[in-house]
PDB file of N, CA and C in Angstrom:
ATOM      1  N   MET A   1       4.702  23.853  35.920  1.00  0.00           N
ATOM      2  CA  MET A   1       4.995  24.031  34.308  1.00  0.00           C
ATOM      3  C   MET A   1       3.483  24.781  33.917  1.00  0.00           C
ATOM      4  N   ASN A   2       3.450  25.659  33.352  1.00  0.00           N
ATOM      5  CA  ASN A   2       2.611  26.322  32.462  1.00  0.00           C
ATOM      6  C   ASN A   2       2.129  25.535  31.147  1.00  0.00           C
ATOM      7  N   ASP A   3       1.600  25.418  30.785  1.00  0.00           N
ATOM      8  CA  ASP A   3       1.153  24.525  29.710  1.00  0.00           C
ATOM      9  C   ASP A   3       0.121  25.345  28.712  1.00  0.00           C
ATOM     10  N   GLY A   4      -0.151  26.317  29.385  1.00  0.00           N
ATOM     11  CA  GLY A   4      -1.210  27.307  28.650  1.00  0.00           C
ATOM     12  C   GLY A   4      -2.804  26.923  28.891  1.00  0.00           C
ATOM     13  N   ARG A   5      -2.508  25.745  29.297  1.00  0.00           N
ATOM     14  CA  ARG A   5      -4.213  25.360  29.797  1.00  0.00           C
ATOM     15  C   ARG A   5      -4.426  26.024  31.289  1.00  0.00           C
ATOM     16  N   SER A   6      -3.390  26.254  31.845  1.00  0.00           N
ATOM     17  CA  SER A   6      -3.715  26.253  33.801  1.00  0.00           C
ATOM     18  C   SER A   6      -3.554  27.869  33.812  1.00  0.00           C
ATOM     19  N   SER A   7      -3.932  27.958  34.874  1.00  0.00           N
ATOM     20  CA  SER A   7      -3.465  29.409  35.366  1.00  0.00           C
ATOM     21  C   SER A   7      -2.652  29.766  36.576  1.00  0.00           C
ATOM     22  N   ALA A   8      -1.752  28.851  36.511  1.00  0.00           N
ATOM     23  CA  ALA A   8      -1.286  28.701  37.679  1.00  0.00           C
ATOM     24  C   ALA A   8       0.422  29.509  37.561  1.00  0.00           C
ATOM     25  N   PRO A   9       0.545  30.344  38.426  1.00  0.00           N
ATOM     26  CA  PRO A   9       1.944  31.153  38.175  1.00  0.00           C
ATOM     27  C   PRO A   9       2.834  30.588  38.221  1.00  0.00           C
ATOM     28  N   GLU A  10       4.108  31.228  37.772  1.00  0.00           N
ATOM     29  CA  GLU A  10       5.177  30.532  38.113  1.00  0.00           C
ATOM     30  C   GLU A  10       5.608  31.554  38.795  1.00  0.00           C
ATOM     31  N   PRO A  11       7.099  31.082  39.808  1.00  0.00           N
ATOM     32  CA  PRO A  11       7.469  29.551  39.414  1.00  0.00           C
ATOM     33  C   PRO A  11       6.648  29.119  40.683  1.00  0.00           C
ATOM     34  N   ALA A  12       5.914  27.294  40.842  1.00  0.00           N
ATOM     35  CA  ALA A  12       5.606  26.816  41.425  1.00  0.00           C
ATOM     36  C   ALA A  12       6.168  26.825  42.774  1.00  0.00           C
ATOM     37  N   ILE A  13       5.092  26.169  43.818  1.00  0.00           N
ATOM     38  CA  ILE A  13       5.415  26.125  45.449  1.00  0.00           C
ATOM     39  C   ILE A  13       5.819  24.332  45.454  1.00  0.00           C
ATOM     40  N   PRO A  14       6.845  23.649  45.536  1.00  0.00           N
ATOM     41  CA  PRO A  14       6.647  22.361  45.989  1.00  0.00           C
ATOM     42  C   PRO A  14       5.598  22.239  46.791  1.00  0.00           C
ATOM     43  N   GLY A  15       4.530  21.011  45.720  1.00  0.00           N
ATOM     44  CA  GLY A  15       3.810  20.443  46.563  1.00  0.00           C
ATOM     45  C   GLY A  15       2.083  21.433  46.978  1.00  0.00           C
ATOM     46  N   TRP A  16       2.387  22.617  46.541  1.00  0.00           N
ATOM     47  CA  TRP A  16       0.864  22.731  46.523  1.00  0.00           C
ATOM     48  C   TRP A  16       0.807  23.172  44.702  1.00  0.00           C
ATOM     49  N   ARG A  17      -0.601  23.448  44.428  1.00  0.00           N
ATOM     50  CA  ARG A  17      -0.856  24.037  43.215  1.00  0.00           C
ATOM     51  C   ARG A  17      -1.517  25.560  43.625  1.00  0.00           C
ATOM     52  N   LEU A  18      -1.448  26.132  42.696  1.00  0.00           N
ATOM     53  CA  LEU A  18      -1.336  27.248  42.515  1.00  0.00           C
ATOM     54  C   LEU A  18      -2.238  27.964  41.435  1.00  0.00           C
ATOM     55  N   ILE A  19      -2.828  29.023  41.767  1.00  0.00           N
ATOM     56  CA  ILE A  19      -4.071  29.158  40.851  1.00  0.00           C
ATOM     57  C   ILE A  19      -4.287  30.158  41.186  1.00  0.00           C
ATOM     58  N   LEU A  20      -4.294  30.993  39.959  1.00  0.00           N
ATOM     59  CA  LEU A  20      -4.702  33.074  39.989  1.00  0.00           C
ATOM     60  C   LEU A  20      -6.640  32.959  39.444  1.00  0.00           C
ATOM     61  N   SER A  21      -6.761  33.412  40.672  1.00  0.00           N
ATOM     62  CA  SER A  21      -8.340  33.769  40.442  1.00  0.00           C
ATOM     63  C   SER A  21      -8.853  34.932  39.372  1.00  0.00           C
ATOM     64  N   ASP A  22      -9.877  35.459  38.409  1.00  0.00           N
ATOM     65  CA  ASP A  22     -10.260  35.659  37.761  1.00  0.00           C
ATOM     66  C   ASP A  22     -10.310  37.219  38.116  1.00  0.00           C
ATOM     67  N   ALA A  23     -10.060  36.766  39.433  1.00  0.00           N
ATOM     68  CA  ALA A  23     -10.070  38.677  40.185  1.00  0.00           C
ATOM     69  C   ALA A  23      -8.542  39.130  40.433  1.00  0.00           C
ATOM     70  N   GLY A  24      -7.557  38.402  40.008  1.00  0.00           N
ATOM     71  CA  GLY A  24      -5.974  38.540  40.271  1.00  0.00           C
ATOM     72  C   GLY A  24      -5.236  38.017  41.608  1.00  0.00           C
ATOM     73  N   ARG A  25      -6.234  37.310  42.386  1.00  0.00           N
ATOM     74  CA  ARG A  25      -6.134  36.882  43.648  1.00  0.00           C
ATOM     75  C   ARG A  25      -4.885  35.616  43.770  1.00  0.00           C
ATOM     76  N   LEU A  26      -4.225  35.112  44.138  1.00  0.00           N
ATOM     77  CA  LEU A  26      -3.452  34.090  44.487  1.00  0.00           C
ATOM     78  C   LEU A  26      -4.008  33.241  45.423  1.00  0.00           C
ATOM     79  N   TRP A  27      -3.800  32.218  44.863  1.00  0.00           N
ATOM     80  CA  TRP A  27      -4.424  30.862  45.694  1.00  0.00           C
ATOM     81  C   TRP A  27      -3.392  29.583  46.091  1.00  0.00           C
ATOM     82  N   ALA A  28      -3.223  28.980  46.515  1.00  0.00           N
ATOM     83  CA  ALA A  28      -2.190  27.710  46.508  1.00  0.00           C
ATOM     84  C   ALA A  28      -2.940  26.519  47.296  1.00  0.00           C
ATOM     85  N   SER A  29      -2.977  25.679  46.981  1.00  0.00           N
ATOM     86  CA  SER A  29      -3.705  24.526  47.566  1.00  0.00           C
ATOM     87  C   SER A  29      -2.805  22.981  47.944  1.00  0.00           C
ATOM     88  N   ARG A  30      -3.044  23.286  48.955  1.00  0.00           N
ATOM     89  CA  ARG A  30      -1.830  21.310  49.243  1.00  0.00           C
ATOM     90  C   ARG A  30      -2.183  20.594  48.373  1.00  0.00           C
ATOM     91  N   GLU A  31      -1.162  19.435  47.640  1.00  0.00           N
ATOM     92  CA  GLU A  31      -1.795  18.537  46.310  1.00  0.00           C
ATOM     93  C   GLU A  31      -2.021  17.319  47.119  1.00  0.00           C
ATOM     94  N   GLU A  32      -1.166  17.661  48.782  1.00  0.00           N
ATOM     95  CA  GLU A  32      -1.506  16.234  49.879  1.00  0.00           C
ATOM     96  C   GLU A  32      -2.254  16.709  50.726  1.00  0.00           C
ATOM     97  N   PRO A  33      -3.166  15.987  51.163  1.00  0.00           N
ATOM     98  CA  PRO A  33      -3.773  16.989  52.370  1.00  0.00           C
ATOM     99  C   PRO A  33      -3.352  16.725  53.997  1.00  0.00           C
ATOM    100  N   PHE A  34      -2.910  17.522  54.940  1.00  0.00           N
ATOM    101  CA  PHE A  34      -2.209  17.551  56.302  1.00  0.00           C
ATOM    102  C   PHE A  34      -2.978  16.140  57.065  1.00  0.00           C
ATOM    103  N   SER A  35      -2.086  15.635  57.698  1.00  0.00           N
ATOM    104  CA  SER A  35      -2.423  14.296  58.469  1.00  0.00           C
ATOM    105  C   SER A  35      -3.423  14.968  59.269  1.00  0.00           C
ATOM    106  N   SER A  36      -4.130  14.483  60.104  1.00  0.00           N
ATOM    107  CA  SER A  36      -5.236  14.815  61.381  1.00  0.00           C
ATOM    108  C   SER A  36      -4.573  15.768  61.869  1.00  0.00           C
ATOM    109  N   ILE A  37      -3.416  15.190  62.719  1.00  0.00           N
ATOM    110  CA  ILE A  37      -2.527  15.510  63.705  1.00  0.00           C
ATOM    111  C   ILE A  37      -2.708  17.475  63.553  1.00  0.00           C
ATOM    112  N   ALA A  38      -2.196  17.737  62.076  1.00  0.00           N
ATOM    113  CA  ALA A  38      -1.708  18.817  61.551  1.00  0.00           C
ATOM    114  C   ALA A  38      -3.362  19.283  61.260  1.00  0.00           C
ATOM    115  N   PHE A  39      -4.103  18.899  60.828  1.00  0.00           N
ATOM    116  CA  PHE A  39      -5.153  19.390  60.584  1.00  0.00           C
ATOM    117  C   PHE A  39      -5.701  20.183  61.533  1.00  0.00           C
ATOM    118  N   HIS A  40      -6.046  19.518  62.958  1.00  0.00           N
ATOM    119  CA  HIS A  40      -6.255  19.832  64.151  1.00  0.00           C
ATOM    120  C   HIS A  40      -5.537  20.703  65.081  1.00  0.00           C
ATOM    121  N   ALA A  41      -4.306  21.028  64.429  1.00  0.00           N
ATOM    122  CA  ALA A  41      -3.292  22.316  64.595  1.00  0.00           C
ATOM    123  C   ALA A  41      -3.960  23.124  64.335  1.00  0.00           C
ATOM    124  N   GLY A  42      -4.373  23.163  63.233  1.00  0.00           N
ATOM    125  CA  GLY A  42      -4.397  24.221  62.489  1.00  0.00           C
ATOM    126  C   GLY A  42      -4.404  24.686  61.008  1.00  0.00           C
ATOM    127  N   ALA A  43      -3.301  23.884  60.395  1.00  0.00           N
ATOM    128  CA  ALA A  43      -3.046  23.526  59.341  1.00  0.00           C
ATOM    129  C   ALA A  43      -3.826  23.294  58.072  1.00  0.00           C
ATOM    130  N   GLU A  44      -4.347  24.483  57.433  1.00  0.00           N
ATOM    131  CA  GLU A  44      -4.871  24.940  56.258  1.00  0.00           C
ATOM    132  C   GLU A  44      -4.463  24.535  54.752  1.00  0.00           C
ATOM    133  N   ARG A  45      -5.520  23.547  54.257  1.00  0.00           N
ATOM    134  CA  ARG A  45      -4.716  22.940  52.671  1.00  0.00           C
ATOM    135  C   ARG A  45      -4.896  24.275  51.809  1.00  0.00           C
ATOM    136  N   THR A  46      -5.617  24.727  52.246  1.00  0.00           N
ATOM    137  CA  THR A  46      -5.547  26.146  51.010  1.00  0.00           C
ATOM    138  C   THR A  46      -5.945  27.580  51.446  1.00  0.00           C
ATOM    139  N   VAL A  47      -4.431  28.187  50.844  1.00  0.00           N
ATOM    140  CA  VAL A  47      -4.872  29.452  51.537  1.00  0.00           C
ATOM    141  C   VAL A  47      -4.560  30.880  49.976  1.00  0.00           C
ATOM    142  N   ASP A  48      -4.467  31.699  50.288  1.00  0.00           N
ATOM    143  CA  ASP A  48      -4.409  32.556  49.252  1.00  0.00           C
ATOM    144  C   ASP A  48      -3.891  34.111  49.945  1.00  0.00           C
ATOM    145  N   ALA A  49      -3.313  35.381  49.079  1.00  0.00           N
ATOM    146  CA  ALA A  49      -2.208  36.384  48.903  1.00  0.00           C
ATOM    147  C   ALA A  49      -2.459  37.275  48.152  1.00  0.00           C
ATOM    148  N   ASP A  50      -2.256  38.161  48.263  1.00  0.00           N
ATOM    149  CA  ASP A  50      -2.095  39.130  46.881  1.00  0.00           C
ATOM    150  C   ASP A  50      -0.766  39.090  46.255  1.00  0.00           C
ATOM    151  N   THR A  51       0.238  38.841  46.903  1.00  0.00           N
ATOM    152  CA  THR A  51       1.540  38.094  46.180  1.00  0.00           C
ATOM    153  C   THR A  51       2.102  37.066  46.437  1.00  0.00           C
ATOM    154  N   LEU A  52       3.120  36.996  45.210  1.00  0.00           N
ATOM    155  CA  LEU A  52       4.013  35.361  45.042  1.00  0.00           C
ATOM    156  C   LEU A  52       4.466  35.300  46.399  1.00  0.00           C
ATOM    157  N   ASP A  53       5.560  36.524  46.870  1.00  0.00           N
ATOM    158  CA  ASP A  53       6.192  36.738  48.155  1.00  0.00           C
ATOM    159  C   ASP A  53       5.269  35.753  49.478  1.00  0.00           C
ATOM    160  N   ALA A  54       3.744  37.056  49.633  1.00  0.00           N
ATOM    161  CA  ALA A  54       3.079  36.355  50.500  1.00  0.00           C
ATOM    162  C   ALA A  54       2.264  35.176  50.229  1.00  0.00           C
ATOM    163  N   LEU A  55       1.934  34.544  49.473  1.00  0.00           N
ATOM    164  CA  LEU A  55       1.759  33.170  48.929  1.00  0.00           C
ATOM    165  C   LEU A  55       2.896  32.261  49.689  1.00  0.00           C
ATOM    166  N   GLN A  56       3.582  32.309  49.157  1.00  0.00           N
ATOM    167  CA  GLN A  56       5.195  31.227  49.519  1.00  0.00           C
ATOM    168  C   GLN A  56       4.982  31.228  51.160  1.00  0.00           C
ATOM    169  N   ALA A  57       4.982  32.898  51.499  1.00  0.00           N
ATOM    170  CA  ALA A  57       4.841  33.214  53.096  1.00  0.00           C
ATOM    171  C   ALA A  57       4.769  32.350  53.747  1.00  0.00           C
ATOM    172  N   GLU A  58       2.750  32.411  53.453  1.00  0.00           N
ATOM    173  CA  GLU A  58       1.498  31.696  54.144  1.00  0.00           C
ATOM    174  C   GLU A  58       1.454  29.738  53.903  1.00  0.00           C
ATOM    175  N   THR A  59       2.330  29.401  52.637  1.00  0.00           N
ATOM    176  CA  THR A  59       2.568  27.965  52.476  1.00  0.00           C
ATOM    177  C   THR A  59       3.438  27.503  53.756  1.00  0.00           C
ATOM    178  N   GLU A  60       4.152  28.138  53.855  1.00  0.00           N
ATOM    179  CA  GLU A  60       5.723  27.866  54.401  1.00  0.00           C
ATOM    180  C   GLU A  60       5.076  27.708  55.991  1.00  0.00           C
ATOM    181  N   ARG A  61       4.392  29.331  56.118  1.00  0.00           N
ATOM    182  CA  ARG A  61       3.767  28.764  57.451  1.00  0.00           C
ATOM    183  C   ARG A  61       2.842  27.762  57.853  1.00  0.00           C
ATOM    184  N   GLN A  62       1.909  27.312  56.970  1.00  0.00           N
ATOM    185  CA  GLN A  62       0.896  25.854  57.058  1.00  0.00           C
ATOM    186  C   GLN A  62       1.920  25.053  57.074  1.00  0.00           C
ATOM    187  N   GLU A  63       3.017  24.975  56.521  1.00  0.00           N
ATOM    188  CA  GLU A  63       4.061  23.801  56.760  1.00  0.00           C
ATOM    189  C   GLU A  63       4.416  23.427  58.317  1.00  0.00           C
ATOM    190  N   SER A  64       4.896  24.404  58.641  1.00  0.00           N
ATOM    191  CA  SER A  64       5.316  24.708  59.726  1.00  0.00           C
ATOM    192  C   SER A  64       4.544  24.274  61.230  1.00  0.00           C
ATOM    193  N   ILE A  65       3.214  24.989  60.846  1.00  0.00           N
ATOM    194  CA  ILE A  65       2.099  24.397  61.531  1.00  0.00           C
ATOM    195  C   ILE A  65       2.152  22.906  61.607  1.00  0.00           C
ATOM    196  N   ALA A  66       2.152  22.288  60.864  1.00  0.00           N
ATOM    197  CA  ALA A  66       1.855  20.696  60.420  1.00  0.00           C
ATOM    198  C   ALA A  66       3.149  20.024  60.962  1.00  0.00           C
ATOM    199  N   ARG A  67       4.287  20.600  60.652  1.00  0.00           N
ATOM    200  CA  ARG A  67       5.827  19.790  61.068  1.00  0.00           C
ATOM    201  C   ARG A  67       5.503  20.145  63.020  1.00  0.00           C
ATOM    202  N   LYS A  68       5.499  21.018  63.301  1.00  0.00           N
ATOM    203  CA  LYS A  68       5.440  21.570  64.837  1.00  0.00           C
ATOM    204  C   LYS A  68       4.118  20.456  65.439  1.00  0.00           C
ATOM    205  N   ALA A  69       3.303  20.268  64.813  1.00  0.00           N
ATOM    206  CA  ALA A  69       2.499  19.392  65.244  1.00  0.00           C
ATOM    207  C   ALA A  69       2.915  18.035  65.414  1.00  0.00           C
ATOM    208  N   GLN A  70       3.489  17.482  64.265  1.00  0.00           N
ATOM    209  CA  GLN A  70       3.906  16.110  63.972  1.00  0.00           C
ATOM    210  C   GLN A  70       4.834  15.783  65.188  1.00  0.00           C
ATOM    211  N   GLU A  71       5.853  17.075  65.328  1.00  0.00           N
ATOM    212  CA  GLU A  71       6.770  16.418  66.389  1.00  0.00           C
ATOM    213  C   GLU A  71       6.501  16.775  67.649  1.00  0.00           C
ATOM    214  N   GLN A  72       5.484  17.309  67.873  1.00  0.00           N
ATOM    215  CA  GLN A  72       4.523  17.018  69.223  1.00  0.00           C
ATOM    216  C   GLN A  72       4.161  15.775  69.497  1.00  0.00           C
ATOM    217  N   ALA A  73       3.333  15.327  68.734  1.00  0.00           N
ATOM    218  CA  ALA A  73       2.547  14.118  68.598  1.00  0.00           C
ATOM    219  C   ALA A  73       3.528  13.237  68.767  1.00  0.00           C
ATOM    220  N   ALA A  74       4.510  13.337  67.764  1.00  0.00           N
ATOM    221  CA  ALA A  74       5.917  12.016  67.598  1.00  0.00           C
ATOM    222  C   ALA A  74       6.581  11.828  69.617  1.00  0.00           C
ATOM    223  N   GLY A  75       6.443  13.200  70.142  1.00  0.00           N
ATOM    224  CA  GLY A  75       6.919  13.276  71.285  1.00  0.00           C
ATOM    225  C   GLY A  75       6.177  12.536  72.317  1.00  0.00           C
ATOM    226  N   TRP A  76       4.532  12.609  72.146  1.00  0.00           N
ATOM    227  CA  TRP A  76       3.621  12.279  72.706  1.00  0.00           C
ATOM    228  C   TRP A  76       3.527  10.669  72.514  1.00  0.00           C
ATOM    229  N   GLY A  77       3.993  10.120  71.419  1.00  0.00           N
ATOM    230  CA  GLY A  77       4.117   8.558  71.032  1.00  0.00           C
ATOM    231  C   GLY A  77       2.786   8.513  70.313  1.00  0.00           C
ATOM    232  N   ILE A  78       2.457   9.774  69.366  1.00  0.00           N
ATOM    233  CA  ILE A  78       1.171   9.171  68.455  1.00  0.00           C
ATOM    234  C   ILE A  78       1.797   9.600  66.869  1.00  0.00           C
ATOM    235  N   SER A  79       0.997   8.967  65.914  1.00  0.00           N
ATOM    236  CA  SER A  79       1.148   8.717  65.353  1.00  0.00           C
ATOM    237  C   SER A  79       0.540   8.527  63.906  1.00  0.00           C
TER     238      SER A  79
END
């Protein structure tokens, strides 16, 4: 939701806070940190892109990294 005080573009990416920089660059920061397993697998909590489509793709890539890391850890009996 954009209440006029936020510079977040619409539509939102669920679970991520969107930011439009003064230079016009789009950023997204995950509202909840990734687990340490996902972090060590390379999942980034903050990403940027030139377009909303690219930003959505990048946030999904980060979520995918996190999911795969969690699935692999579960297979090893790590939680």
